[in-house]
Short mmCIF file of C-alpha atoms and ligand atoms in Angstrom, two decimals:
data_model
loop_
_atom_site.label_atom_id
_atom_site.label_comp_id
_atom_site.label_asym_id
_atom_site.label_seq_id
_atom_site.Cartn_x
_atom_site.Cartn_y
_atom_site.Cartn_z
CA MET A 1 126.85 154.28 66.43
CA SER A 2 124.49 151.37 67.12
CA GLY A 3 120.73 151.72 66.60
CA LYS A 4 120.28 151.48 70.36
CA ASN A 5 122.54 154.48 71.02
CA LYS A 6 120.79 156.53 68.37
CA LEU A 7 117.56 156.06 70.24
CA ILE A 8 119.12 157.35 73.47
CA ASN A 9 120.50 160.39 71.62
CA LEU A 10 117.08 162.03 71.28
CA PRO A 11 116.96 165.74 70.38
CA VAL A 12 115.91 168.12 73.16
CA ILE A 13 112.28 169.13 72.62
CA LYS A 14 112.08 172.91 72.83
CA GLY A 15 109.05 175.10 73.41
CA MET A 16 106.93 172.65 75.40
CA ARG A 17 103.43 173.84 76.21
CA THR A 18 102.73 175.52 79.49
CA THR A 19 101.34 172.97 81.94
CA LEU A 20 99.14 173.17 85.00
CA THR A 21 102.23 172.46 87.07
CA THR A 22 104.00 175.52 85.56
CA LEU A 23 101.01 177.73 86.32
CA GLN A 24 100.66 176.41 89.87
CA LYS A 25 104.37 177.09 90.45
CA MET A 26 103.95 180.66 89.20
CA VAL A 27 101.10 181.18 91.65
CA ASP A 28 103.06 179.58 94.50
CA ASN A 29 105.84 182.11 93.71
CA ASN A 30 103.33 184.99 93.79
CA GLU A 31 103.64 185.50 90.06
CA LYS A 32 100.42 186.30 88.21
CA PHE A 33 99.59 184.54 84.94
CA THR A 34 97.58 185.78 82.02
CA VAL A 35 94.63 184.39 80.12
CA LEU A 36 92.77 185.71 77.07
CA THR A 37 89.99 184.15 75.09
CA CYS A 38 91.02 182.98 71.62
CA TYR A 39 89.06 181.40 68.81
CA ASP A 40 91.39 180.96 65.84
CA ALA A 41 94.93 180.12 64.74
CA ILE A 42 96.32 183.54 63.83
CA PHE A 43 95.25 185.10 67.14
CA ALA A 44 96.60 182.06 68.99
CA LYS A 45 100.03 182.79 67.54
CA ILE A 46 99.84 186.54 68.21
CA LEU A 47 98.64 186.05 71.79
CA GLU A 48 101.26 183.52 72.79
CA ASN A 49 104.03 185.53 71.08
CA ALA A 50 102.91 188.47 73.24
CA GLY A 51 103.37 186.31 76.34
CA VAL A 52 99.84 185.13 77.16
CA ASP A 53 100.11 181.96 79.26
CA VAL A 54 96.66 180.47 78.71
CA LEU A 55 94.28 180.60 75.73
CA LEU A 56 90.61 180.11 76.64
CA VAL A 57 88.44 178.94 73.77
CA GLY A 58 85.42 180.54 75.37
CA ASP A 59 81.80 179.99 74.48
CA SER A 60 81.77 183.81 74.36
CA LEU A 61 82.40 183.05 70.69
CA GLY A 62 78.60 182.90 70.58
CA ASN A 63 78.63 186.65 71.30
CA VAL A 64 81.72 187.99 69.60
CA LEU A 65 81.93 185.71 66.55
CA GLN A 66 78.35 184.61 66.01
CA GLY A 67 76.58 187.80 67.14
CA HIS A 68 74.16 186.25 69.62
CA SER A 69 73.09 188.00 72.81
CA THR A 70 73.80 184.88 74.92
CA THR A 71 76.17 181.88 74.79
CA LEU A 72 73.30 179.40 74.90
CA SER A 73 73.24 178.42 71.25
CA VAL A 74 76.93 177.50 71.03
CA SER A 75 77.26 173.82 70.12
CA MET A 76 79.86 171.12 70.76
CA ASP A 77 80.69 171.21 67.04
CA ASP A 78 81.39 174.98 67.32
CA MET A 79 83.67 174.42 70.31
CA ILE A 80 85.53 171.54 68.67
CA TYR A 81 86.08 173.53 65.48
CA HIS A 82 87.47 176.58 67.29
CA THR A 83 89.57 174.48 69.71
CA ARG A 84 91.16 172.78 66.68
CA CYS A 85 91.91 176.18 65.11
CA VAL A 86 93.54 177.49 68.30
CA ALA A 87 95.56 174.30 68.83
CA GLN A 88 96.74 174.48 65.22
CA GLY A 89 98.04 178.05 65.66
CA SER A 90 99.67 177.70 69.06
CA SER A 91 102.55 175.74 70.51
CA LYS A 92 103.31 177.27 73.91
CA ALA A 93 100.14 178.29 75.73
CA LEU A 94 97.89 175.99 77.74
CA ILE A 95 94.52 175.67 76.02
CA ILE A 96 91.28 175.57 78.00
CA ALA A 97 88.06 174.84 76.10
CA ASP A 98 84.63 175.80 77.40
CA MET A 99 82.02 173.07 77.60
CA PRO A 100 78.97 174.65 76.00
CA PHE A 101 75.49 174.79 77.49
CA GLY A 102 73.79 171.39 77.48
CA SER A 103 77.02 169.41 76.96
CA TYR A 104 77.72 168.51 80.60
CA GLN A 105 74.72 169.20 82.84
CA ILE A 106 72.82 165.93 82.27
CA SER A 107 75.31 163.53 83.87
CA PRO A 108 79.01 163.06 84.60
CA GLN A 109 79.07 160.47 81.79
CA GLN A 110 77.70 162.98 79.29
CA ALA A 111 80.32 165.47 80.49
CA PHE A 112 83.10 162.90 80.05
CA ASP A 113 82.06 162.05 76.48
CA ASN A 114 82.03 165.70 75.46
CA ALA A 115 85.15 166.71 77.41
CA ALA A 116 87.06 163.88 75.73
CA ARG A 117 86.10 165.33 72.33
CA LEU A 118 87.50 168.73 73.35
CA LEU A 119 90.77 167.15 74.52
CA ALA A 120 90.98 165.23 71.24
CA ALA A 121 90.55 168.59 69.44
CA GLY A 122 93.62 169.98 71.25
CA ALA A 123 92.49 171.36 74.62
CA GLN A 124 94.47 170.50 77.75
CA MET A 125 91.66 171.41 80.14
CA VAL A 126 87.90 171.97 80.02
CA LYS A 127 85.89 174.67 81.81
CA ILE A 128 82.44 174.13 83.24
CA GLU A 129 80.09 176.66 84.82
CA GLY A 130 78.29 176.17 88.12
CA GLY A 131 78.75 175.80 91.87
CA ASN A 132 78.65 172.79 94.17
CA ILE A 133 76.02 171.12 91.97
CA MET A 134 78.88 170.46 89.52
CA SER A 135 81.18 168.83 92.11
CA GLU A 136 80.16 165.28 91.19
CA THR A 137 80.95 165.97 87.54
CA VAL A 138 84.27 167.66 88.38
CA HIS A 139 85.21 164.60 90.46
CA PHE A 140 84.20 162.19 87.71
CA LEU A 141 86.23 164.00 85.06
CA THR A 142 89.35 164.65 87.13
CA GLN A 143 89.45 161.03 88.38
CA ARG A 144 89.54 159.98 84.73
CA GLY A 145 92.37 162.25 83.64
CA ILE A 146 90.52 165.33 82.45
CA PRO A 147 91.66 168.58 84.12
CA VAL A 148 88.78 170.87 84.98
CA CYS A 149 88.59 174.62 85.46
CA ALA A 150 85.46 175.57 87.42
CA HIS A 151 83.59 178.85 86.78
CA ILE A 152 81.54 180.59 89.47
CA GLY A 153 79.92 183.98 90.04
CA LEU A 154 78.33 185.39 86.90
CA THR A 155 77.88 182.22 84.86
CA PRO A 156 76.58 183.37 81.46
CA GLN A 157 74.97 180.00 80.63
CA SER A 158 72.56 180.66 83.54
CA ILE A 159 71.69 184.13 82.29
CA HIS A 160 67.92 183.54 82.32
CA GLN A 161 68.07 182.32 85.91
CA LEU A 162 70.35 185.17 87.01
CA GLY A 163 68.08 187.74 85.31
CA GLY A 164 70.86 189.57 83.47
CA TYR A 165 74.60 190.18 83.39
CA LYS A 166 74.96 191.56 86.92
CA LEU A 167 77.18 191.47 89.98
CA GLN A 168 77.02 188.19 91.97
CA GLY A 169 77.86 187.54 95.61
CA SER A 170 77.03 191.05 96.80
CA THR A 171 75.03 189.95 99.89
CA ASP A 172 76.44 188.08 102.91
CA LYS A 173 74.36 185.04 102.00
CA THR A 174 75.37 184.85 98.33
CA ALA A 175 79.01 185.64 99.19
CA LYS A 176 79.08 182.71 101.62
CA GLN A 177 77.45 180.52 99.01
CA LEU A 178 80.19 181.36 96.48
CA LEU A 179 82.95 180.71 99.03
CA ASP A 180 81.38 177.33 99.88
CA ASP A 181 80.96 176.48 96.18
CA ALA A 182 84.63 177.29 95.52
CA LYS A 183 85.79 175.06 98.40
CA HIS A 184 83.59 172.16 97.28
CA LEU A 185 84.76 172.42 93.66
CA GLU A 186 88.41 172.49 94.72
CA LYS A 187 87.85 169.45 96.93
CA ALA A 188 86.17 167.67 94.01
CA GLY A 189 89.35 168.14 91.96
CA ALA A 190 89.03 171.42 90.05
CA ALA A 191 92.54 172.65 89.19
CA MET A 192 91.57 176.27 88.53
CA MET A 193 88.63 178.55 89.26
CA VAL A 194 87.27 181.35 87.08
CA MET A 195 85.42 183.96 89.15
CA GLU A 196 83.31 186.36 87.07
CA VAL A 197 81.85 189.72 88.17
CA ILE A 198 81.97 189.39 91.95
CA PRO A 199 83.13 191.93 94.56
CA ALA A 200 86.92 192.28 94.64
CA ARG A 201 86.97 191.71 98.42
CA LEU A 202 85.13 188.41 98.06
CA ALA A 203 87.39 187.26 95.18
CA LYS A 204 90.45 187.96 97.34
CA LYS A 205 88.95 186.03 100.24
CA ILE A 206 88.16 183.03 98.00
CA THR A 207 91.67 183.16 96.47
CA HIS A 208 93.19 183.00 99.95
CA ALA A 209 90.91 180.14 100.96
CA LEU A 210 91.98 177.98 97.97
CA GLN A 211 95.25 176.31 96.99
CA ILE A 212 94.40 176.29 93.27
CA PRO A 213 94.79 179.38 91.05
CA THR A 214 91.83 181.73 90.68
CA ILE A 215 91.27 183.58 87.41
CA GLY A 216 89.34 186.81 87.74
CA ILE A 217 87.18 188.66 85.25
CA GLY A 218 85.51 191.62 86.92
CA ALA A 219 86.74 190.20 90.24
CA GLY A 220 89.52 192.60 91.12
CA ALA A 221 93.29 192.37 91.41
CA GLY A 222 93.37 189.87 94.29
CA CYS A 223 93.05 186.83 92.00
CA SER A 224 95.98 184.64 90.90
CA ALA A 225 95.38 185.44 87.24
CA GLN A 226 93.18 187.56 84.98
CA VAL A 227 91.14 186.80 81.88
CA LEU A 228 89.35 189.06 79.40
CA VAL A 229 87.39 188.36 76.27
CA LEU A 230 89.92 189.12 73.52
CA HIS A 231 87.61 191.46 71.62
CA ASP A 232 86.94 193.48 74.80
CA ALA A 233 90.68 193.83 75.45
CA LEU A 234 91.07 195.15 71.91
CA GLY A 235 88.24 197.70 72.29
CA LEU A 236 85.76 195.75 70.13
CA TYR A 237 82.59 195.56 72.20
CA HIS A 238 79.63 193.46 71.13
CA LEU A 239 77.42 195.45 73.51
CA LYS A 240 78.66 198.38 75.59
CA LYS A 241 82.04 198.43 77.32
CA PRO A 242 81.76 196.56 80.64
CA ARG A 243 83.16 198.33 83.73
CA PHE A 244 85.82 195.66 84.28
CA VAL A 245 87.29 195.97 80.78
CA LYS A 246 90.23 198.09 79.64
CA ASP A 247 90.87 198.86 75.98
CA PHE A 248 94.51 197.86 75.55
CA MET A 249 94.45 198.82 71.87
CA ALA A 250 94.37 202.50 72.86
CA GLY A 251 97.85 203.85 72.23
CA ALA A 252 99.19 200.55 70.86
CA GLY A 253 100.69 200.30 67.37
CA SER A 254 99.65 196.69 66.76
CA ILE A 255 97.51 193.92 68.23
CA GLN A 256 100.61 192.13 69.51
CA GLU A 257 101.75 195.33 71.28
CA ALA A 258 98.28 195.79 72.82
CA VAL A 259 98.27 192.23 74.10
CA GLY A 260 101.82 192.76 75.41
CA HIS A 261 100.51 195.76 77.39
CA TYR A 262 97.74 193.56 78.85
CA VAL A 263 100.30 190.92 79.87
CA SER A 264 102.60 193.38 81.59
CA ALA A 265 99.69 195.25 83.23
CA VAL A 266 98.40 192.00 84.76
CA LYS A 267 101.84 190.76 85.80
CA THR A 268 102.74 194.05 87.47
CA GLY A 269 99.36 194.34 89.19
CA GLN A 270 98.37 197.51 87.27
CA PHE A 271 95.33 195.80 85.78
CA PRO A 272 92.68 195.54 87.02
CA ALA A 273 92.76 198.92 88.76
CA GLN A 274 90.15 200.10 91.27
CA GLU A 275 88.02 201.63 88.50
CA HIS A 276 87.59 198.10 87.02
CA GLU A 277 86.49 196.49 90.31
CA PHE A 278 83.15 196.09 92.08
O1 KIV B 301 83.42 182.25 77.42
C1 KIV B 301 84.21 183.06 77.94
O2 KIV B 301 84.79 183.91 77.29
C2 KIV B 301 84.43 182.95 79.37
C3 KIV B 301 85.19 184.06 80.03
C4 KIV B 301 84.32 185.26 80.11
C5 KIV B 301 85.73 183.67 81.35
O3 KIV B 301 83.98 182.05 80.00
#
């Protein structure tokens, strides 16, 4: 066989990572996808073996790993380290990395510099908190090849402005504001939208108004996908158990089995149930 033919005879690459296209197709086919936060290699392997589609390296690591009461002290170095660990342990799931507080709010250029470091560490997408004010940054990043997941509703990095971890969008005015924010962010190029702790009815309305997948946490079953903080899903609460959380470890024989229960509960629409909604 000539050298040229050998090159053509490439082996089939198996086990490619989930892509945004795959997830969008699932949503277009009315199939829900699953997200869990993840901060290290061993959990990355367990979670994707249990069928989790997306691993979110969340800045919630400031709470559950570092023991802080907010996410505000999480640094870019922390996020890069944990993104590397997750990328090292996984081969199938799409990895989203949170941009920590102070790493993207100054300017789109600052956001690009830091987002590029997260992609170099192994993320396929970055997540930024905030409404329409972030549209310019979302546009800047997406035009330059960096996929962005937006995050609206309860945005923990704004905790001091919000006055606590509480329900957002509960009045007509704030609900309209969130719907408008979501539309602006989608138009700016966001490819996914996390919606945290908002009324289930509003989350469903926003999901119907958008083409891109919505990922709910405390936002009811009407979203395209669900996310939980891993420790919460395993019954390890850094504060008290939030209403929207279910302990999937209860009755499970192993962590992988518990995560498998989460995956099937989300895919079959059993989680979140009404008791987890607002
Ligand atoms: O940091 C995180 O874990 C998050 C989820 C709560 C969505 O942003």
